[in-house]
Amino acid sequence: MDDLATTGKDWSASQYLKFENERTRPARDLLAQVSLDDPKRVADLGCGPGNSTELLIQRFPNAEVIGVDSSADMLRQARERLGECTFVESDLSTWRPTQRTDLLFGNAVFQWVADHPKVLQRLVHELSPGGVLAVQMPDNTKEPALMLMEKVAASGPWVAAIAQAAPARTDLPRPEDYYDLLRPLCRHVDIWHTHYNHIIENHAGVVEWFKGSGLRPFLAPLDAAMRERFTAKYIDEIIHAYPVRSDGRVMLRFPRLFILAVR
Ligand SMILES: C[S@@+](CC[C@H](N)C(=O)[O-])C[C@H]1O[C@@H](n2cnc3c(N)ncnc32)[C@H](O)[C@@H]1O
């Protein structure tokens, strides 16, 4: 079964990890802003294949670190990578820790969680006093790569299948909105954006990147032949939107929103 086929209902850990370094960089940048010295309980929300969990274990070797994810394939990979760590299969829209937690860390997950602002508010109540909610989400729905997915999806034999399936990502709320909903619950709220400029080998690489994330809602409802046609049309659009750089590679601009809230 090819990587994409496994993304029908589930995420594919191997597809996601094709760009592990680039995808883990925002997790490192987010963790660098967490000023806890000795947290006892840490949870990696949407832990994926364990790349972000590994950072947490390295930074806080004395903490009890758990990973939470809704994908069986991601959790299988995470357990293989970090055998000593506890991983829980659960949907973050309803998950609650069994005890107050000192750090709730969510790198690149809450953009997929329905009504996530409400979920973030609820999670603040699960923090111990002084505990930290640290979240990063791609804020890239207006980037050409994301707009072009919508454009390709809007015409072609796949229109009905995609329309019936899970909706693609919507725009994130504004930083001001996050501030207003978290500040009444928190003593400190810090929100910032970082625009990464990832260098990708070629246009096919850009498509591979998004097969592991943003393209999933578009490709998952399609059969293999249809996925190939969709992908071929998408890559044509990407070629026009992202000119090659002086070394023949492609620069993929990637804005991300970071939130750090201290209870
Ligand atoms: C983009 S990956 C992030 C992986 C890792 N945290 C990292 O830093 O690279 C997003 C992960 O969120 C998980 N996920 C998506 N929606 C979820 C939900 N509602 N509840 C729990 N996990 C979810 C996916 O299964 C996937 O593993």
GROMACS .gro file of C-alpha atoms and ligand atoms in nm:
model
  290
    1MET     CA    1   0.000   0.000   0.000
    2ASP     CA    2   0.147   0.337  -0.094
    3ASP     CA    3   0.186   0.609   0.167
    4LEU     CA    4  -0.105   0.804   0.039
    5ALA     CA    5  -0.337   0.508   0.044
    6THR     CA    6  -0.282   0.482   0.417
    7THR     CA    7  -0.403   0.838   0.455
    8GLY     CA    8  -0.756   0.742   0.352
    9LYS     CA    9  -0.886   0.744   0.707
   10ASP     CA   10  -0.565   0.788   0.900
   11TRP     CA   11  -0.254   0.999   0.894
   12SER     CA   12   0.060   0.844   0.746
   13ALA     CA   13   0.363   0.868   0.973
   14SER     CA   14   0.611   0.786   0.697
   15GLN     CA   15   0.467   1.052   0.463
   16TYR     CA   16   0.476   1.308   0.744
   17LEU     CA   17   0.836   1.224   0.838
   18LYS     CA   18   0.969   1.289   0.486
   19PHE     CA   19   1.019   1.648   0.606
   20GLU     CA   20   1.092   1.575   0.969
   21ASN     CA   21   1.358   1.845   1.017
   22GLU     CA   22   1.145   2.122   0.870
   23ARG     CA   23   0.833   2.010   1.055
   24THR     CA   24   1.011   1.983   1.390
   25ARG     CA   25   1.173   2.326   1.369
   26PRO     CA   26   0.863   2.517   1.485
   27ALA     CA   27   0.829   2.272   1.775
   28ARG     CA   28   1.186   2.361   1.880
   29ASP     CA   29   1.112   2.732   1.842
   30LEU     CA   30   0.796   2.699   2.050
   31LEU     CA   31   0.966   2.495   2.321
   32ALA     CA   32   1.246   2.754   2.341
   33GLN     CA   33   0.989   3.004   2.470
   34VAL     CA   34   0.863   2.775   2.751
   35SER     CA   35   1.035   2.892   3.067
   36LEU     CA   36   0.937   2.605   3.298
   37ASP     CA   37   1.236   2.461   3.488
   38ASP     CA   38   1.114   2.135   3.631
   39PRO     CA   39   0.762   2.041   3.520
   40LYS     CA   40   0.631   1.714   3.665
   41ARG     CA   41   0.371   1.632   3.404
   42VAL     CA   42   0.398   1.718   3.034
   43ALA     CA   43   0.160   1.621   2.753
   44ASP     CA   44   0.241   1.636   2.381
   45LEU     CA   45  -0.095   1.692   2.214
   46GLY     CA   46  -0.116   1.564   1.857
   47CYS     CA   47   0.220   1.399   1.916
   48GLY     CA   48   0.228   1.245   1.566
   49PRO     CA   49   0.522   1.007   1.514
   50GLY     CA   50   0.690   1.125   1.835
   51ASN     CA   51   0.924   1.389   1.689
   52SER     CA   52   0.787   1.663   1.913
   53THR     CA   53   0.757   1.423   2.209
   54GLU     CA   54   1.128   1.345   2.178
   55LEU     CA   55   1.211   1.715   2.214
   56LEU     CA   56   1.001   1.732   2.531
   57ILE     CA   57   1.172   1.427   2.682
   58GLN     CA   58   1.516   1.569   2.602
   59ARG     CA   59   1.431   1.907   2.755
   60PHE     CA   60   1.254   1.765   3.064
   61PRO     CA   61   1.417   1.428   3.143
   62ASN     CA   62   1.265   1.418   3.492
   63ALA     CA   63   0.908   1.484   3.382
   64GLU     CA   64   0.638   1.228   3.315
   65VAL     CA   65   0.581   1.292   2.943
   66ILE     CA   66   0.281   1.148   2.759
   67GLY     CA   67   0.181   1.174   2.394
   68VAL     CA   68  -0.180   1.201   2.276
   69ASP     CA   69  -0.295   1.148   1.918
   70SER     CA   70  -0.601   1.021   1.734
   71SER     CA   71  -0.407   0.836   1.463
   72ALA     CA   72  -0.319   0.470   1.509
   73ASP     CA   73  -0.045   0.488   1.246
   74MET     CA   74   0.118   0.790   1.409
   75LEU     CA   75   0.102   0.628   1.753
   76ARG     CA   76   0.255   0.305   1.623
   77GLN     CA   77   0.552   0.502   1.496
   78ALA     CA   78   0.576   0.708   1.816
   79ARG     CA   79   0.580   0.394   2.034
   80GLU     CA   80   0.853   0.241   1.820
   81ARG     CA   81   1.059   0.557   1.852
   82LEU     CA   82   1.011   0.619   2.224
   83GLY     CA   83   0.940   0.285   2.389
   84GLU     CA   84   0.959   0.420   2.744
   85CYS     CA   85   0.694   0.687   2.690
   86THR     CA   86   0.317   0.652   2.737
   87PHE     CA   87   0.104   0.723   2.430
   88VAL     CA   88  -0.271   0.758   2.442
   89GLU     CA   89  -0.511   0.728   2.148
   90SER     CA   90  -0.769   0.999   2.192
   91ASP     CA   91  -0.941   1.286   2.014
   92LEU     CA   92  -0.835   1.623   2.152
   93SER     CA   93  -1.183   1.764   2.114
   94THR     CA   94  -1.278   1.560   2.422
   95TRP     CA   95  -0.947   1.443   2.579
   96ARG     CA   96  -0.871   1.546   2.937
   97PRO     CA   97  -0.558   1.465   3.136
   98THR     CA   98  -0.611   1.244   3.441
   99GLN     CA   99  -0.423   1.497   3.656
  100ARG     CA  100  -0.336   1.864   3.642
  101THR     CA  101  -0.054   1.908   3.392
  102ASP     CA  102   0.236   2.156   3.393
  103LEU     CA  103   0.287   2.177   3.018
  104LEU     CA  104   0.032   2.113   2.745
  105PHE     CA  105   0.226   2.130   2.419
  106GLY     CA  106   0.052   2.115   2.081
  107ASN     CA  107   0.268   2.153   1.771
  108ALA     CA  108   0.077   2.162   1.441
  109VAL     CA  109  -0.239   1.994   1.564
  110PHE     CA  110  -0.509   2.235   1.675
  111GLN     CA  111  -0.575   2.358   1.320
  112TRP     CA  112  -0.730   2.012   1.270
  113VAL     CA  113  -0.943   2.014   1.586
  114ALA     CA  114  -1.302   2.134   1.544
  115ASP     CA  115  -1.384   2.448   1.741
  116HIS     CA  116  -1.027   2.452   1.872
  117PRO     CA  117  -1.049   2.795   2.045
  118LYS     CA  118  -1.302   2.645   2.288
  119VAL     CA  119  -1.083   2.338   2.332
  120LEU     CA  120  -0.784   2.560   2.417
  121GLN     CA  121  -0.990   2.744   2.678
  122ARG     CA  122  -1.096   2.413   2.831
  123LEU     CA  123  -0.737   2.289   2.836
  124VAL     CA  124  -0.617   2.594   3.030
  125HIS     CA  125  -0.836   2.469   3.317
  126GLU     CA  126  -0.639   2.143   3.310
  127LEU     CA  127  -0.310   2.324   3.380
  128SER     CA  128  -0.159   2.346   3.726
  129PRO     CA  129  -0.112   2.706   3.850
  130GLY     CA  130   0.183   2.852   3.660
  131GLY     CA  131   0.142   2.578   3.399
  132VAL     CA  132   0.189   2.653   3.030
  133LEU     CA  133  -0.021   2.594   2.722
  134ALA     CA  134   0.210   2.612   2.419
  135VAL     CA  135   0.060   2.585   2.073
  136GLN     CA  136   0.177   2.631   1.715
  137MET     CA  137  -0.051   2.615   1.410
  138PRO     CA  138   0.017   2.674   1.042
  139ASP     CA  139  -0.143   3.006   0.943
  140ASN     CA  140  -0.107   2.944   0.573
  141THR     CA  141  -0.457   2.914   0.428
  142LYS     CA  142  -0.392   3.225   0.215
  143GLU     CA  143  -0.062   3.092   0.079
  144PRO     CA  144  -0.062   2.988  -0.290
  145ALA     CA  145  -0.005   2.620  -0.206
  146LEU     CA  146  -0.325   2.609   0.003
  147MET     CA  147  -0.535   2.833  -0.223
  148LEU     CA  148  -0.440   2.613  -0.519
  149MET     CA  149  -0.570   2.300  -0.345
  150GLU     CA  150  -0.909   2.471  -0.320
  151LYS     CA  151  -0.887   2.583  -0.682
  152VAL     CA  152  -0.810   2.233  -0.813
  153ALA     CA  153  -1.081   2.083  -0.590
  154ALA     CA  154  -1.342   2.324  -0.728
  155SER     CA  155  -1.345   2.182  -1.081
  156GLY     CA  156  -1.295   1.828  -1.204
  157PRO     CA  157  -1.452   1.485  -1.164
  158TRP     CA  158  -1.371   1.488  -0.790
  159VAL     CA  159  -1.589   1.787  -0.694
  160ALA     CA  160  -1.877   1.586  -0.542
  161ALA     CA  161  -1.655   1.334  -0.360
  162ILE     CA  162  -1.448   1.608  -0.198
  163ALA     CA  163  -1.753   1.819  -0.110
  164GLN     CA  164  -1.908   1.525   0.078
  165ALA     CA  165  -1.593   1.450   0.274
  166ALA     CA  166  -1.449   1.624   0.580
  167PRO     CA  167  -1.402   1.996   0.514
  168ALA     CA  168  -1.052   2.125   0.451
  169ARG     CA  169  -0.894   2.364   0.699
  170THR     CA  170  -1.050   2.702   0.757
  171ASP     CA  171  -0.871   3.029   0.837
  172LEU     CA  172  -0.741   3.066   1.191
  173PRO     CA  173  -0.895   3.331   1.415
  174ARG     CA  174  -0.695   3.653   1.451
  175PRO     CA  175  -0.422   3.681   1.720
  176GLU     CA  176  -0.646   3.938   1.893
  177ASP     CA  177  -0.924   3.679   1.920
  178TYR     CA  178  -0.696   3.421   2.081
  179TYR     CA  179  -0.568   3.687   2.319
  180ASP     CA  180  -0.917   3.787   2.427
  181LEU     CA  181  -1.029   3.433   2.491
  182LEU     CA  182  -0.716   3.321   2.681
  183ARG     CA  183  -0.621   3.634   2.874
  184PRO     CA  184  -0.911   3.615   3.126
  185LEU     CA  185  -0.788   3.266   3.219
  186CYS     CA  186  -0.413   3.329   3.212
  187ARG     CA  187  -0.161   3.556   3.381
  188HIS     CA  188   0.045   3.590   3.063
  189VAL     CA  189  -0.035   3.540   2.696
  190ASP     CA  190   0.224   3.576   2.420
  191ILE     CA  191   0.124   3.538   2.055
  192TRP     CA  192   0.353   3.570   1.754
  193HIS     CA  193   0.401   3.465   1.393
  194THR     CA  194   0.708   3.323   1.226
  195HIS     CA  195   0.730   3.295   0.848
  196TYR     CA  196   0.954   3.006   0.756
  197ASN     CA  197   1.098   2.988   0.405
  198HIS     CA  198   1.154   2.617   0.354
  199ILE     CA  199   1.383   2.515   0.071
  200ILE     CA  200   1.233   2.215  -0.108
  201GLU     CA  201   1.422   2.013  -0.368
  202ASN     CA  202   1.165   2.064  -0.648
  203HIS     CA  203   0.796   2.110  -0.719
  204ALA     CA  204   0.721   1.741  -0.666
  205GLY     CA  205   0.870   1.787  -0.320
  206VAL     CA  206   0.619   2.061  -0.242
  207VAL     CA  207   0.339   1.821  -0.333
  208GLU     CA  208   0.499   1.548  -0.119
  209TRP     CA  209   0.510   1.791   0.174
  210PHE     CA  210   0.139   1.860   0.154
  211LYS     CA  211   0.045   1.495   0.097
  212GLY     CA  212   0.157   1.453   0.458
  213SER     CA  213  -0.070   1.733   0.582
  214GLY     CA  214  -0.287   1.985   0.394
  215LEU     CA  215  -0.374   1.769   0.092
  216ARG     CA  216  -0.517   1.491   0.307
  217PRO     CA  217  -0.878   1.615   0.316
  218PHE     CA  218  -0.874   1.651  -0.064
  219LEU     CA  219  -0.709   1.320  -0.152
  220ALA     CA  220  -0.855   1.094   0.114
  221PRO     CA  221  -1.204   1.068  -0.046
  222LEU     CA  222  -1.060   0.979  -0.392
  223ASP     CA  223  -0.960   0.643  -0.537
  224ALA     CA  224  -0.600   0.589  -0.651
  225ALA     CA  225  -0.659   0.687  -1.016
  226MET     CA  226  -0.845   1.001  -0.922
  227ARG     CA  227  -0.579   1.096  -0.665
  228GLU     CA  228  -0.317   1.072  -0.937
  229ARG     CA  229  -0.517   1.304  -1.166
  230PHE     CA  230  -0.580   1.550  -0.883
  231THR     CA  231  -0.213   1.551  -0.791
  232ALA     CA  232  -0.104   1.601  -1.155
  233LYS     CA  233  -0.329   1.906  -1.186
  234TYR     CA  234  -0.210   2.039  -0.851
  235ILE     CA  235   0.158   2.009  -0.942
  236ASP     CA  236   0.095   2.206  -1.264
  237GLU     CA  237  -0.048   2.487  -1.054
  238ILE     CA  238   0.242   2.469  -0.808
  239ILE     CA  239   0.495   2.496  -1.094
  240HIS     CA  240   0.337   2.824  -1.202
  241ALA     CA  241   0.301   2.966  -0.853
  242TYR     CA  242   0.649   2.882  -0.720
  243PRO     CA  243   0.930   2.975  -0.964
  244VAL     CA  244   1.254   2.782  -0.914
  245ARG     CA  245   1.533   2.967  -0.734
  246SER     CA  246   1.892   3.017  -0.854
  247ASP     CA  247   1.991   2.665  -0.746
  248GLY     CA  248   1.690   2.499  -0.912
  249ARG     CA  249   1.509   2.448  -0.583
  250VAL     CA  250   1.180   2.591  -0.460
  251MET     CA  251   1.115   2.824  -0.168
  252LEU     CA  252   0.798   2.738   0.024
  253ARG     CA  253   0.685   3.029   0.239
  254PHE     CA  254   0.516   2.896   0.551
  255PRO     CA  255   0.360   3.133   0.807
  256ARG     CA  256   0.290   2.983   1.148
  257LEU     CA  257   0.109   3.120   1.452
  258PHE     CA  258   0.247   3.058   1.802
  259ILE     CA  259   0.059   3.092   2.130
  260LEU     CA  260   0.213   3.068   2.475
  261ALA     CA  261  -0.028   3.105   2.767
  262VAL     CA  262   0.072   3.081   3.134
  263ARG     CA  263  -0.206   3.000   3.379
  264LIG     C1  264   0.094   1.776   1.170
  264LIG     S1  265   0.100   1.641   1.283
  264LIG     C2  266   0.198   1.706   1.417
  264LIG     C3  267   0.294   1.605   1.473
  264LIG     C4  268   0.395   1.656   1.574
  264LIG     N1  269   0.329   1.718   1.690
  264LIG     C5  270   0.495   1.754   1.519
  264LIG     O1  271   0.531   1.847   1.593
  264LIG     O2  272   0.544   1.741   1.406
  264LIG     C6  273  -0.064   1.652   1.344
  264LIG     C7  274  -0.104   1.536   1.430
  264LIG     O3  275  -0.228   1.569   1.491
  264LIG     C8  276  -0.307   1.453   1.499
  264LIG     N2  277  -0.446   1.496   1.510
  264LIG     C9  278  -0.522   1.559   1.418
  264LIG     N3  279  -0.645   1.583   1.467
  264LIG    C10  280  -0.645   1.534   1.594
  264LIG    C11  281  -0.743   1.528   1.698
  264LIG     N4  282  -0.866   1.579   1.680
  264LIG     N5  283  -0.711   1.469   1.816
  264LIG    C12  284  -0.587   1.418   1.834
  264LIG     N6  285  -0.491   1.422   1.741
  264LIG    C13  286  -0.519   1.478   1.622
  264LIG    C14  287  -0.275   1.378   1.372
  264LIG     O4  288  -0.306   1.242   1.385
  264LIG    C15  289  -0.127   1.405   1.356
  264LIG     O5  290  -0.051   1.306   1.415
   0.00000   0.00000   0.00000
